[in-house]
mmCIF file of C-alpha atoms in Angstrom:
data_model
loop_
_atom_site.group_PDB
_atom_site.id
_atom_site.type_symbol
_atom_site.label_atom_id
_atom_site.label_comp_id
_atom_site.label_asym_id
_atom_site.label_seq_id
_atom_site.Cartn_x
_atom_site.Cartn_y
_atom_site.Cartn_z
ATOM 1 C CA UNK A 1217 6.399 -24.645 23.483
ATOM 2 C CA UNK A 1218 4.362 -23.008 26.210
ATOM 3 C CA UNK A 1219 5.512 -19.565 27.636
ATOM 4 C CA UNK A 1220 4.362 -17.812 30.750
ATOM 5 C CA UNK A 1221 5.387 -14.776 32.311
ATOM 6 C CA UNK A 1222 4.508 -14.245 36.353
ATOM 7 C CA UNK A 1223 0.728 -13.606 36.658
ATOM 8 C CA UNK A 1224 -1.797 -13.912 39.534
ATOM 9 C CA UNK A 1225 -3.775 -16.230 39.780
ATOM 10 C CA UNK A 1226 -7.009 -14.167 39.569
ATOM 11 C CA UNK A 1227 -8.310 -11.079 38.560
ATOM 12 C CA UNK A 1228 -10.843 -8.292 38.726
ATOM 13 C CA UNK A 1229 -13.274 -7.359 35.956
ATOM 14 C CA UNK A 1230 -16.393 -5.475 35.177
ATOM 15 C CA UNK A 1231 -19.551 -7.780 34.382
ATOM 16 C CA UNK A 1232 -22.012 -7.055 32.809
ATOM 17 C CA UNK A 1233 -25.644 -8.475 33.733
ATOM 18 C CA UNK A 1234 -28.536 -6.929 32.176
ATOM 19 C CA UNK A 1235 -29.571 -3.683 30.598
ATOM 20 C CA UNK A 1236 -29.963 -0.778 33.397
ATOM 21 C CA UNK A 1237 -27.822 -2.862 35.714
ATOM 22 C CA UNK A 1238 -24.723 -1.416 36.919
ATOM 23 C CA UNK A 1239 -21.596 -3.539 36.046
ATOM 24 C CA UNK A 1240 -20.414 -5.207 39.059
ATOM 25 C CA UNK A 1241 -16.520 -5.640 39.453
ATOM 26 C CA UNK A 1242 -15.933 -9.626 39.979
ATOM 27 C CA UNK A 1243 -12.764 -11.718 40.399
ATOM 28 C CA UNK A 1244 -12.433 -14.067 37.847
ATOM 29 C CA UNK A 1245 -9.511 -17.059 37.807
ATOM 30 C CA UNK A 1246 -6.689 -16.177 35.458
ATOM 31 C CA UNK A 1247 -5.788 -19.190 33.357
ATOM 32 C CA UNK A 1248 -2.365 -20.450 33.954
ATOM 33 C CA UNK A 1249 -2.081 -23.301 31.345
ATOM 34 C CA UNK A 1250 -2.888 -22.326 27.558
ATOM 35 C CA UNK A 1251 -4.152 -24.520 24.765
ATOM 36 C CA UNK A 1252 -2.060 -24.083 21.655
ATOM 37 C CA UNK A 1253 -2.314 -21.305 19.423
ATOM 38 C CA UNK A 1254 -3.991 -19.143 22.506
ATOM 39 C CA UNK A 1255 -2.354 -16.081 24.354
ATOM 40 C CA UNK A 1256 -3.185 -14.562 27.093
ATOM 41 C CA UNK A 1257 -2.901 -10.566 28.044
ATOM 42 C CA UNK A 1258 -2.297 -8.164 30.148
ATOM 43 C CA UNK A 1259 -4.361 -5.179 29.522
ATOM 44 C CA UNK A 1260 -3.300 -1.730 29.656
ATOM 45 C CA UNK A 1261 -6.373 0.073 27.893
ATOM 46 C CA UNK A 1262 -9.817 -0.523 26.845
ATOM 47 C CA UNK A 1263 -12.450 2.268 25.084
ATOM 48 C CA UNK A 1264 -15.955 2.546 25.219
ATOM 49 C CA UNK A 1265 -17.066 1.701 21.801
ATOM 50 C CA UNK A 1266 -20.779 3.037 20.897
ATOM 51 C CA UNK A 1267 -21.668 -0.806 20.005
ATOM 52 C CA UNK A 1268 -21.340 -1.343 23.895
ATOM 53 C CA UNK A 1269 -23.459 1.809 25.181
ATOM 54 C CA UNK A 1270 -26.041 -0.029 22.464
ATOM 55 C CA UNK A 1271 -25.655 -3.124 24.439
ATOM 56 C CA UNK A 1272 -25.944 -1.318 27.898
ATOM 57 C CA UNK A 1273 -29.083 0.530 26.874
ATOM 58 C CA UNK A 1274 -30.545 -2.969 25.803
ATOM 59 C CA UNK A 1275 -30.930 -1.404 22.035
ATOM 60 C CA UNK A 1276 -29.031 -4.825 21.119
ATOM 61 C CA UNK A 1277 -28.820 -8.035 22.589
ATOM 62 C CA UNK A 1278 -25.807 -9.869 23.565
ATOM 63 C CA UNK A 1279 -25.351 -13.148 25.925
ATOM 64 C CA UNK A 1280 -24.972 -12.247 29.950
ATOM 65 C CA UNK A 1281 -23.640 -12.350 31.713
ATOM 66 C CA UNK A 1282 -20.686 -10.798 29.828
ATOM 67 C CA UNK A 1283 -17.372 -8.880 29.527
ATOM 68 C CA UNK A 1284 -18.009 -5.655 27.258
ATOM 69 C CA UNK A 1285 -15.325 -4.630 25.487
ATOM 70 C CA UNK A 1286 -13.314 -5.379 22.611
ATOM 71 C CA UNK A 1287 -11.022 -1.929 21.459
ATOM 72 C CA UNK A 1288 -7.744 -2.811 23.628
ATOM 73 C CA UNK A 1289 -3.960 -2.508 24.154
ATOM 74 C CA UNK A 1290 -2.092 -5.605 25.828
ATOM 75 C CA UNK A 1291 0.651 -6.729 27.161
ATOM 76 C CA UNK A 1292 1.461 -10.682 26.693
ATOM 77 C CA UNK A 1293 2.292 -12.466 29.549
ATOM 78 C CA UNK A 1294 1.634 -16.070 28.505
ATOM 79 C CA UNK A 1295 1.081 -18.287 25.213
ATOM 80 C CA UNK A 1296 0.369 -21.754 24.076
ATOM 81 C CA UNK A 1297 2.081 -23.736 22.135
ATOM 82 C CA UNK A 1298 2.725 -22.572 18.553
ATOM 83 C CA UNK A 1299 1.034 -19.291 19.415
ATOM 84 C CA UNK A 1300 1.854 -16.432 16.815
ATOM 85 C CA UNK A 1301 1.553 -13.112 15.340
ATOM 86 C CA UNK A 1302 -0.842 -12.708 12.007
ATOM 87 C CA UNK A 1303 2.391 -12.491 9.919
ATOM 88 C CA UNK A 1304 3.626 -15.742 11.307
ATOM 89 C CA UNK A 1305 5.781 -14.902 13.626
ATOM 90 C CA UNK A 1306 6.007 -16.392 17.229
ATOM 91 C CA UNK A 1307 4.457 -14.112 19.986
ATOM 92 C CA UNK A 1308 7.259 -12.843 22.757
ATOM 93 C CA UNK A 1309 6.330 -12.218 25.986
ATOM 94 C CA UNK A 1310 6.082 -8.694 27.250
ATOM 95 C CA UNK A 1311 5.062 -7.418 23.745
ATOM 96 C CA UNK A 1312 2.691 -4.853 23.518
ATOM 97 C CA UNK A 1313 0.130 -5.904 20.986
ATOM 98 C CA UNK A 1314 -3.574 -5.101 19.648
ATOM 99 C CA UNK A 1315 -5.521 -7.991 18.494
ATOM 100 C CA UNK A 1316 -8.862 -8.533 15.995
ATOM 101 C CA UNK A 1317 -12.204 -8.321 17.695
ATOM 102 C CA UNK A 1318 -13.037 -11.996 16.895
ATOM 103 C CA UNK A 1319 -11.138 -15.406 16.103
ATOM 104 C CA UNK A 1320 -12.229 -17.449 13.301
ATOM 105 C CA UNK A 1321 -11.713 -21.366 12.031
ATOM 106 C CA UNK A 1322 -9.811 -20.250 8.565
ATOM 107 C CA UNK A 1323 -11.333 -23.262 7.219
ATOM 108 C CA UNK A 1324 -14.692 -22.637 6.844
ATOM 109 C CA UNK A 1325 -16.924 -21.508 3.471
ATOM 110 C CA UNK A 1326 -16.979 -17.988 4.293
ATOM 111 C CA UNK A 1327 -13.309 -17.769 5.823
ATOM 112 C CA UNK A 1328 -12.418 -19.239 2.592
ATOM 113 C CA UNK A 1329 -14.039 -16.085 0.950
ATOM 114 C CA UNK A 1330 -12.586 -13.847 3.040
ATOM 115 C CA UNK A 1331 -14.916 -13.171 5.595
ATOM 116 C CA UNK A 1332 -13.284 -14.249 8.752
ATOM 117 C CA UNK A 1333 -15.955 -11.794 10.453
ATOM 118 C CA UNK A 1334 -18.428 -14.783 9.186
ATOM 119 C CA UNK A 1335 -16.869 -17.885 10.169
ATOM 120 C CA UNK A 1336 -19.442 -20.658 11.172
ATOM 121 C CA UNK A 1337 -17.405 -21.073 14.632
ATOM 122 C CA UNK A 1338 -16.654 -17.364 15.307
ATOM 123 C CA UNK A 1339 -15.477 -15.792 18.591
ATOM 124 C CA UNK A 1340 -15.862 -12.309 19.217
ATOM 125 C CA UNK A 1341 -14.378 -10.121 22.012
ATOM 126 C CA UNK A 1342 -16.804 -8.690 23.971
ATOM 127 C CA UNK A 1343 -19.926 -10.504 22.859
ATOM 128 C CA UNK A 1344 -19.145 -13.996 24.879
ATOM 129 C CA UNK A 1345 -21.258 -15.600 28.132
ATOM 130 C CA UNK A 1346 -18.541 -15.304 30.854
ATOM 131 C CA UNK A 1347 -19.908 -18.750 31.304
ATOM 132 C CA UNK A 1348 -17.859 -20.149 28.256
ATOM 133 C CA UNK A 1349 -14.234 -20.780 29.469
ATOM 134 C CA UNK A 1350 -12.170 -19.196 30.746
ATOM 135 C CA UNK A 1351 -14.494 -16.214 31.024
ATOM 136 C CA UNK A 1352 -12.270 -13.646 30.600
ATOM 137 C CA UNK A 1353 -12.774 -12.541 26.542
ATOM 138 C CA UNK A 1354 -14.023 -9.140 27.184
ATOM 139 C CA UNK A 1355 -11.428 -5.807 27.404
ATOM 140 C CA UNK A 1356 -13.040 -4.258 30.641
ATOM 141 C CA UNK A 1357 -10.789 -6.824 33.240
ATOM 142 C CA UNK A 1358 -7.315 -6.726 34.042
ATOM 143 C CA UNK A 1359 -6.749 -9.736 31.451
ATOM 144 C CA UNK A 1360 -7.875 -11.275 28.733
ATOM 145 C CA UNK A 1361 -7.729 -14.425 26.814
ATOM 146 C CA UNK A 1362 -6.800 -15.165 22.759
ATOM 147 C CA UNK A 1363 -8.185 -17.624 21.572
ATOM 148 C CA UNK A 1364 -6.888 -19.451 18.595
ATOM 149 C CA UNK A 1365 -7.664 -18.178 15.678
ATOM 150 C CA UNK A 1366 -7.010 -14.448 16.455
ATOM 151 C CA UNK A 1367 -4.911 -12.156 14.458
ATOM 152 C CA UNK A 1368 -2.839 -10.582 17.340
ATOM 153 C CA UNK A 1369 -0.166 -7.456 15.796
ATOM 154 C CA UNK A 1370 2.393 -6.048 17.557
ATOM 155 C CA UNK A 1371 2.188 -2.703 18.386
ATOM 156 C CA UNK A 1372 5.400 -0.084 17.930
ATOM 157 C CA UNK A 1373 6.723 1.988 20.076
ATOM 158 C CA UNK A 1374 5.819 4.975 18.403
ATOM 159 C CA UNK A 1375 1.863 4.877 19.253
ATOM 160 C CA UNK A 1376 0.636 5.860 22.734
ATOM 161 C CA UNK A 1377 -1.811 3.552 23.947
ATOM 162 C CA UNK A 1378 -4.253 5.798 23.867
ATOM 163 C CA UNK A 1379 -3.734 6.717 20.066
ATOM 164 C CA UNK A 1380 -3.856 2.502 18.943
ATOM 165 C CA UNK A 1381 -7.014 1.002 21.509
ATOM 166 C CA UNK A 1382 -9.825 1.873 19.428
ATOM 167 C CA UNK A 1383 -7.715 0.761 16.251
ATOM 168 C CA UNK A 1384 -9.143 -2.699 16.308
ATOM 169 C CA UNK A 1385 -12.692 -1.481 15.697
ATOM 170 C CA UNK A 1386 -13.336 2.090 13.960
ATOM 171 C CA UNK A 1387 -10.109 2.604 12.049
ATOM 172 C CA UNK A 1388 -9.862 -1.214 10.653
ATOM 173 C CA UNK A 1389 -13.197 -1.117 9.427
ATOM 174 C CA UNK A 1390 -13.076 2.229 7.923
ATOM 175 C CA UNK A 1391 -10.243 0.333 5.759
ATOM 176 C CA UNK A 1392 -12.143 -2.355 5.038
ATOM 177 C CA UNK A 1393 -15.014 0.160 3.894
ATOM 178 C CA UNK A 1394 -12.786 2.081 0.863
ATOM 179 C CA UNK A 1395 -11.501 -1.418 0.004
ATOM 180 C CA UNK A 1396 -15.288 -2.850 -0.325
ATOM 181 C CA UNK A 1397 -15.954 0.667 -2.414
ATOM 182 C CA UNK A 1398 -13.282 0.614 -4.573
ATOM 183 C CA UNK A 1399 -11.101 2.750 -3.002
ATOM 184 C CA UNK A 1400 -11.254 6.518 -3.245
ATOM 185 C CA UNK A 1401 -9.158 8.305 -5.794
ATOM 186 C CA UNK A 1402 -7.694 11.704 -5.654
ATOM 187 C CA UNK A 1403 -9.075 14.436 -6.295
ATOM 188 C CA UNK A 1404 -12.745 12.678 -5.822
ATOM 189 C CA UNK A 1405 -15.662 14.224 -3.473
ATOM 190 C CA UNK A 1406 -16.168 12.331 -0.204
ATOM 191 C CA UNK A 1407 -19.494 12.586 2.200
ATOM 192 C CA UNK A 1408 -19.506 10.977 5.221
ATOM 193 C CA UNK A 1409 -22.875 10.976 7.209
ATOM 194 C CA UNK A 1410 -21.784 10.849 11.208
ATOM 195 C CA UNK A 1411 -18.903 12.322 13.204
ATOM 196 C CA UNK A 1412 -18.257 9.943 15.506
ATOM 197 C CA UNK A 1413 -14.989 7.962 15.569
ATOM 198 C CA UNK A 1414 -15.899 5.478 12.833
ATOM 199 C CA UNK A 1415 -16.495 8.997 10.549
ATOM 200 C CA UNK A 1416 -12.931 10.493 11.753
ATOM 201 C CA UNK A 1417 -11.245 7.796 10.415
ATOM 202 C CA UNK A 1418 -13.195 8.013 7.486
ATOM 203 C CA UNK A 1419 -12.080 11.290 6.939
ATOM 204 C CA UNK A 1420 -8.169 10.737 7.863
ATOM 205 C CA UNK A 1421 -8.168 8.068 5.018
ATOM 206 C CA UNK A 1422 -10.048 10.593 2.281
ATOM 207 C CA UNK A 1423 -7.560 13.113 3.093
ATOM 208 C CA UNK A 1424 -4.738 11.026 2.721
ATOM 209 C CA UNK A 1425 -6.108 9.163 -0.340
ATOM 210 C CA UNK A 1426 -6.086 12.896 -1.768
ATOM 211 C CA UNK A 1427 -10.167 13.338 -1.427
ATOM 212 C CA UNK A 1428 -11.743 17.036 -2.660
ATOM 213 C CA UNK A 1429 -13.293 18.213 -0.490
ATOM 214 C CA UNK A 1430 -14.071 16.132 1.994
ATOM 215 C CA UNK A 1431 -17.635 16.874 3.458
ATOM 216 C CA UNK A 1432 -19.181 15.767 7.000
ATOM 217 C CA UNK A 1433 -22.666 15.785 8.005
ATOM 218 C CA UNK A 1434 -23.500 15.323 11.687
ATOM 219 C CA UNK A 1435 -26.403 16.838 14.072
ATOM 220 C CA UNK A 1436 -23.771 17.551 16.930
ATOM 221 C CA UNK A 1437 -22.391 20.889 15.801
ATOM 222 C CA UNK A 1438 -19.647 20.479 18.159
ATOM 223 C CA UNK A 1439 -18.422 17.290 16.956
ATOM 224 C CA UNK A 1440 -18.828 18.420 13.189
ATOM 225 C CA UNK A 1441 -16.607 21.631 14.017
ATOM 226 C CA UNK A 1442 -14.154 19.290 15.961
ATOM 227 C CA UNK A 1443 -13.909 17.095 12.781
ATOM 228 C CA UNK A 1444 -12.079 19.802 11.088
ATOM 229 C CA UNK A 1445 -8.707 18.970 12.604
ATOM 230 C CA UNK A 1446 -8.807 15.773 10.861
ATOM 231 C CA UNK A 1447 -8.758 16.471 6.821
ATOM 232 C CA UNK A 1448 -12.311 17.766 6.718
ATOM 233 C CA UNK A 1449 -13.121 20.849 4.185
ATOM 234 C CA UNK A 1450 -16.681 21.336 4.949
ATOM 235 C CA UNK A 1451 -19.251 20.677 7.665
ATOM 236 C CA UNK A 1452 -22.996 19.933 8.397
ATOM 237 C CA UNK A 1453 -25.032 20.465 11.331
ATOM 238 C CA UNK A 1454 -28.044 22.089 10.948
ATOM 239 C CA UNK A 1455 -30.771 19.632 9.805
ATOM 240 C CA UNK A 1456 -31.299 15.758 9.376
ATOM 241 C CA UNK A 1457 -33.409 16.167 6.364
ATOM 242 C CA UNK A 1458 -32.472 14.224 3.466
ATOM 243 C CA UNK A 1459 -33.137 16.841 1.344
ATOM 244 C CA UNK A 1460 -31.401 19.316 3.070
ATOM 245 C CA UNK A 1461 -28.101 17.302 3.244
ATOM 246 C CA UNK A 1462 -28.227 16.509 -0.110
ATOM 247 C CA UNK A 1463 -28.537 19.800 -1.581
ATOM 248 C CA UNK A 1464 -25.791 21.008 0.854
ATOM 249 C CA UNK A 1465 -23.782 18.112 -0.454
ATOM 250 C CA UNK A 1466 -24.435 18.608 -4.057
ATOM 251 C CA UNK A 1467 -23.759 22.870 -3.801
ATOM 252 C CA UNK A 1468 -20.598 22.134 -2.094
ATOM 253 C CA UNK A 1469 -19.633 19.666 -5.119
ATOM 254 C CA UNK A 1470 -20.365 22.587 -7.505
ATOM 255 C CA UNK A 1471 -23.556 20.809 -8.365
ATOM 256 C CA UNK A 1472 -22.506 17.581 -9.963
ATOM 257 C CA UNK A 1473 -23.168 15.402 -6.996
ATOM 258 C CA UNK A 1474 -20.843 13.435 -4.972
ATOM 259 C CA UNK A 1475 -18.244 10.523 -5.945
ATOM 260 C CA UNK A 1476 -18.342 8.498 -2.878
ATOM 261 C CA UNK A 1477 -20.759 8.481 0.101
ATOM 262 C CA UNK A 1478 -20.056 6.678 4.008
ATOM 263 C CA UNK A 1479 -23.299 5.773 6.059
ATOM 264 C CA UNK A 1480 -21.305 5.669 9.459
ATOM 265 C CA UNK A 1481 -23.861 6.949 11.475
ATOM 266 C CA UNK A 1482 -26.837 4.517 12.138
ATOM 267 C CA UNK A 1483 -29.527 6.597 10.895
ATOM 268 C CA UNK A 1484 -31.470 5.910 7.713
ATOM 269 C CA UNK A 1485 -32.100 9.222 7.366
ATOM 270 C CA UNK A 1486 -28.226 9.416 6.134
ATOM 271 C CA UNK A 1487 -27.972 7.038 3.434
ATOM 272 C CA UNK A 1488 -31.504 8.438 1.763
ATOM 273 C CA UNK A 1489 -29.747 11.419 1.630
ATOM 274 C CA UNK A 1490 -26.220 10.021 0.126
ATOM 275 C CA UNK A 1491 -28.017 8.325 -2.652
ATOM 276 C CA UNK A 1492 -29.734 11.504 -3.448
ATOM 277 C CA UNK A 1493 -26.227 13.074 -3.157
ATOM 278 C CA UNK A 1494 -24.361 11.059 -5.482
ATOM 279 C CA UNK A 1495 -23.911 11.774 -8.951
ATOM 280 C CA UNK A 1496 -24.166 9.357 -12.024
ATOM 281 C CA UNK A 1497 -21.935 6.349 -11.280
ATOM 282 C CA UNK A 1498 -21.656 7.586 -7.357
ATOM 283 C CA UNK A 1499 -21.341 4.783 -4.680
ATOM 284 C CA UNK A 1500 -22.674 4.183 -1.528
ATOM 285 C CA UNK A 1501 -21.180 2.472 1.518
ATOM 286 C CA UNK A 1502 -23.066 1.672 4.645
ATOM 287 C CA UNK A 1503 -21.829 0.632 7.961
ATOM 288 C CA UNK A 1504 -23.666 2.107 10.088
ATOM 289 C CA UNK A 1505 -26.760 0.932 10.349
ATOM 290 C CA UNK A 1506 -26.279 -2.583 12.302
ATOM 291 C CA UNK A 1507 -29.903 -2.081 14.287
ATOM 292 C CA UNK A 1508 -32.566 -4.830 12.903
ATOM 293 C CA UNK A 1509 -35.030 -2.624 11.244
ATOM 294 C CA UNK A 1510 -32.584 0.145 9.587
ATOM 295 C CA UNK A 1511 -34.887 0.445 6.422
ATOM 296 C CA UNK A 1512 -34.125 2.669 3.786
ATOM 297 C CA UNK A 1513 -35.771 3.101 0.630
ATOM 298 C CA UNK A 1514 -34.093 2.725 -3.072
ATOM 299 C CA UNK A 1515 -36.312 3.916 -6.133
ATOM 300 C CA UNK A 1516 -34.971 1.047 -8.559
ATOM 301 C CA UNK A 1517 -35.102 3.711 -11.530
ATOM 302 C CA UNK A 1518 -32.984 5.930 -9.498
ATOM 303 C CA UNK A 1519 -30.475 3.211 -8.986
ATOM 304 C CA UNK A 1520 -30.138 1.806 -12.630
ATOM 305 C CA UNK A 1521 -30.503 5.118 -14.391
ATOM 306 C CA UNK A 1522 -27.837 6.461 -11.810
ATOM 307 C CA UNK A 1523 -25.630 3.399 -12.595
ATOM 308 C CA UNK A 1524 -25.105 3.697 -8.638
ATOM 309 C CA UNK A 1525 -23.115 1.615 -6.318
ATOM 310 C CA UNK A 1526 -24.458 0.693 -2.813
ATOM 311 C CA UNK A 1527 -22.158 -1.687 -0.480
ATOM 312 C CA UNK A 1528 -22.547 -3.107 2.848
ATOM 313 C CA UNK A 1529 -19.616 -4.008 4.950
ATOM 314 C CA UNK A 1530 -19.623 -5.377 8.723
ATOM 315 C CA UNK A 1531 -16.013 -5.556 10.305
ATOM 316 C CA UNK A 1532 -13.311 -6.535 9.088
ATOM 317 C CA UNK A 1533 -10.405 -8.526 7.832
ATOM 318 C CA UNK A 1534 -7.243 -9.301 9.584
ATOM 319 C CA UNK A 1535 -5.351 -7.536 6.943
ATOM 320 C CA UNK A 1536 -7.609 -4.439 7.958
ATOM 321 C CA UNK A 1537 -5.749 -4.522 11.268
ATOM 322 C CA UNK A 1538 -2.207 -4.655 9.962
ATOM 323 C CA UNK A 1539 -2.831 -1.507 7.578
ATOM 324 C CA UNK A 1540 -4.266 0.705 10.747
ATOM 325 C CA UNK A 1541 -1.229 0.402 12.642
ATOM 326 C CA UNK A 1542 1.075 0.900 9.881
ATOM 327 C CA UNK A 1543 -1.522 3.889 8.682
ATOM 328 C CA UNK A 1544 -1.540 5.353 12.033
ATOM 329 C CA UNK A 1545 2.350 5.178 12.448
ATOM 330 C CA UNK A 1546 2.746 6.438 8.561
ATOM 331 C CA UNK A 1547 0.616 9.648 10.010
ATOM 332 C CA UNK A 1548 1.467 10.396 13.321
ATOM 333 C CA UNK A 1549 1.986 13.829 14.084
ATOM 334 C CA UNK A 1550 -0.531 15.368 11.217
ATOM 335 C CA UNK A 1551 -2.974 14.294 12.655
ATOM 336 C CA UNK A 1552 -4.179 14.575 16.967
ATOM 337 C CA UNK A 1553 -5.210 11.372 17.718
ATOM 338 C CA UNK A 1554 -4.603 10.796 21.350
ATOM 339 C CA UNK A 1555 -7.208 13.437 21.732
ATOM 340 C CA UNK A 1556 -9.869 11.518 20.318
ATOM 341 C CA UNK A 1557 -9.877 9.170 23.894
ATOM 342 C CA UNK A 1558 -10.472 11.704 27.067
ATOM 343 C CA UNK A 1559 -11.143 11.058 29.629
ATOM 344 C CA UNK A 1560 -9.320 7.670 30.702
ATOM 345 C CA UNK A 1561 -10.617 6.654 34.636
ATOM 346 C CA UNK A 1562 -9.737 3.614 36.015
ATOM 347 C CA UNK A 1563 -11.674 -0.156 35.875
ATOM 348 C CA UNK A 1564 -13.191 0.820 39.469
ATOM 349 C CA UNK A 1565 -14.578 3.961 37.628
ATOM 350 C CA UNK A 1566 -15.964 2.428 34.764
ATOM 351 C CA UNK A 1567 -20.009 3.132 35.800
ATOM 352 C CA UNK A 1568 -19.078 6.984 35.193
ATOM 353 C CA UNK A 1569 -17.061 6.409 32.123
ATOM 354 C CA UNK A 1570 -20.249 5.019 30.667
ATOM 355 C CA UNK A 1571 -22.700 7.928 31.767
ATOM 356 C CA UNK A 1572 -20.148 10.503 30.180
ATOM 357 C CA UNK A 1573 -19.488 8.149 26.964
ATOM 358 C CA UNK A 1574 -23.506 7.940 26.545
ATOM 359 C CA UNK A 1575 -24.130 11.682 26.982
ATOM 360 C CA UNK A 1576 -21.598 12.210 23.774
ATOM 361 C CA UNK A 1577 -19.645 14.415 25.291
ATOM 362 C CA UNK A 1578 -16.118 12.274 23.671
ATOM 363 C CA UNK A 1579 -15.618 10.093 20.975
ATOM 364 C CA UNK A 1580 -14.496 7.724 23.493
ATOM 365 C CA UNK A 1581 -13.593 7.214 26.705
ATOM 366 C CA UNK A 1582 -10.726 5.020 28.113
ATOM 367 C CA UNK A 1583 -10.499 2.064 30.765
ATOM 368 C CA UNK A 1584 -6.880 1.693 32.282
ATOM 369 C CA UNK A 1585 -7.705 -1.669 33.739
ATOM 370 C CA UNK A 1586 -4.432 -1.663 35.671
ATOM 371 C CA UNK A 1587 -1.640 0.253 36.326
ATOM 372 C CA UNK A 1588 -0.250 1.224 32.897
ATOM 373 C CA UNK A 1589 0.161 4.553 31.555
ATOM 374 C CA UNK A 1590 -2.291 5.510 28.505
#
């Protein structure tokens, strides 16, 4: 049966309408009856992913007007019937919880292939028209709506708000990427092109996995020498030349090229300088480069007589989810992740948030929609 906790009846969020248009703050009705299988939210923190400065820039194109948003803590306040957590069990109100960035059929071809990120009928958070009920998918309001279909995970104790937001983004597809590559085994070299938080995680899951050494190239010396506090051995910041990151790459590997490369940085210029980086049987994994265009090229010689590997992977499985939080609880304390969100201003505040998030000046920064600590 239906549960519901005591919520308003409305409630404030930030819309947003076109590119170069500041986000307006609008009231938006809170729904008070919930189809089965749906929950509904309270949230206590959103971050500024970079997909969303994308969108605000107008480099991408979304529908408007919209709720950006979809790296968020909750509280739930209300469920449908027969409403539940990914493992099966029921949802309980007033549990803290972090949620996939999309819902999905789970009957489709590709959800039958495990691709939920796929599905024919897909939802995501933070990519829907406010104009499709009940408006409020997007993690920059005060609540937000589940819809069926979405692997919801309850969050413990143990992890600050601050430390599990951007979870359901960066750090679950960073999984998914060393499960699409094979995993990484120890003792192996790791590169990872781009420092941002996508490449952090990156980095947390070489160390762990028992990675040597564990290499970063970025063009932001600062965030390259901040990187260091999270498993990395060696850092590069002073060129985006293929060749020149390559070479780097190779010396540091003692010159036999690298075992595993990450693209997590958007730029072509990264992953033509990972494949010449890898060694003989290396592999490749892109995720950065979502942008229409991203072109790199691949000498076809190259790639057979290297007997190289090159992946793509886009999001993420629900599974993906599950192993963050238990990875970030299994690791707390080695590793300073609350310091990777700063600053956190409030919803009213969120037009600054965004000029600091685009100048680069924090991995991200964090939206306390309402009146709970971080």
């Amino acid at each position: 049966m239906a549960k519901v906790r005591i919520h308003p009846k409305t409630c404030r969020a930030a819309v947003f309408e076109a590119p170069g248009t500041p986000m307006r703050i609008r009231e938006f009705d809170v729904p008070q009856a919930l189809p089965p299988g749906s929950a509904l939210c309270r949230i206590r923190l959103s971050t500024i992913c970079g997909s969303d400065l994308h969108t605000i820039a107008g480099r991408r194109s979304e529908p408007v007007p919209a709720i950006l948003g979809h790296e968020s803590v909750g509280e739930i306040v209300a469920y449908g019937p027969g409403a539940h957590y990914w493992n099966g069990e029921p949802l309980q109100l007033g549990d803290r919880v972090s949620w996939t960035i999309m819902a999905f059929c789970g009957d489709c071809f590709f959800c039958g292939k495990r691709l939920p990120q796929k599905c024919v009928r897909l939802r995501k958070y933070g990519h829907t028209s406010t104009d499709i009920w009940p408006g409020l998918t997007g993690g920059y309001a005060e609540y937000i709506y589940l819809f069926p279909g979405t692997g919801i995970f309850r969050v413990p104790p143990a992890l600050a708000d601050k430390v599990v937001a951007p979870a359901n983004c960066a750090l679950s597809t960073a999984l998914a990427a060393f499960e699409a590559i094979g995993g990484v085994a120890s003792g192996e070299s790791v590169l990872i092109s781009g420092a941002g938080l996508l490449g952090v995680y990156l980095a947390v899951l070489a160390r762990e996995a028992g990675a040597n050494p564990v290499m970063i190239a970025d063009m932001n010396p600062a965030r390259a020498e901040a990187v260091c506090r999270f498993g990395v051995d060696a850092t590069f910041a002073q060129t985006a030349e293929p060749a020149d990151v390559a070479a780097w790459a190779r010396t540091t590997c003692s010159g036999k090229g690298v075992d595993v490369a990450f693209e997590a940085c958007g730029d072509p210029r990264a992953a033509t300088a990972s494949l010449d980086a890898l060694r003989i049987g290396g592999r490749l994994l892109v995720a950065g480069m979502v942008a229409p265009g991203s072109q790199f090229p691949v000498d076809g010689h190259v790639l057979i007589r290297k007997c190289l590997t090159i992946r793509g992977i886009h999001n993420y499985h629900p599974v993906h989810l599950g192993q963050a939080i238990d990875f970030l609880v299994s690791t707390a304390g080695k590793y300073p992740y609350a310091e990777l969100v700063s600053p956190v201003v409030g919803l009213d505040d969120i037009q600054s948030a965004i000029a600091y998030a685009t100048k680069g000046q924090s991995l991200r920064v964090g939206i306390q929609c309402g009146d709970s600590p971080s």
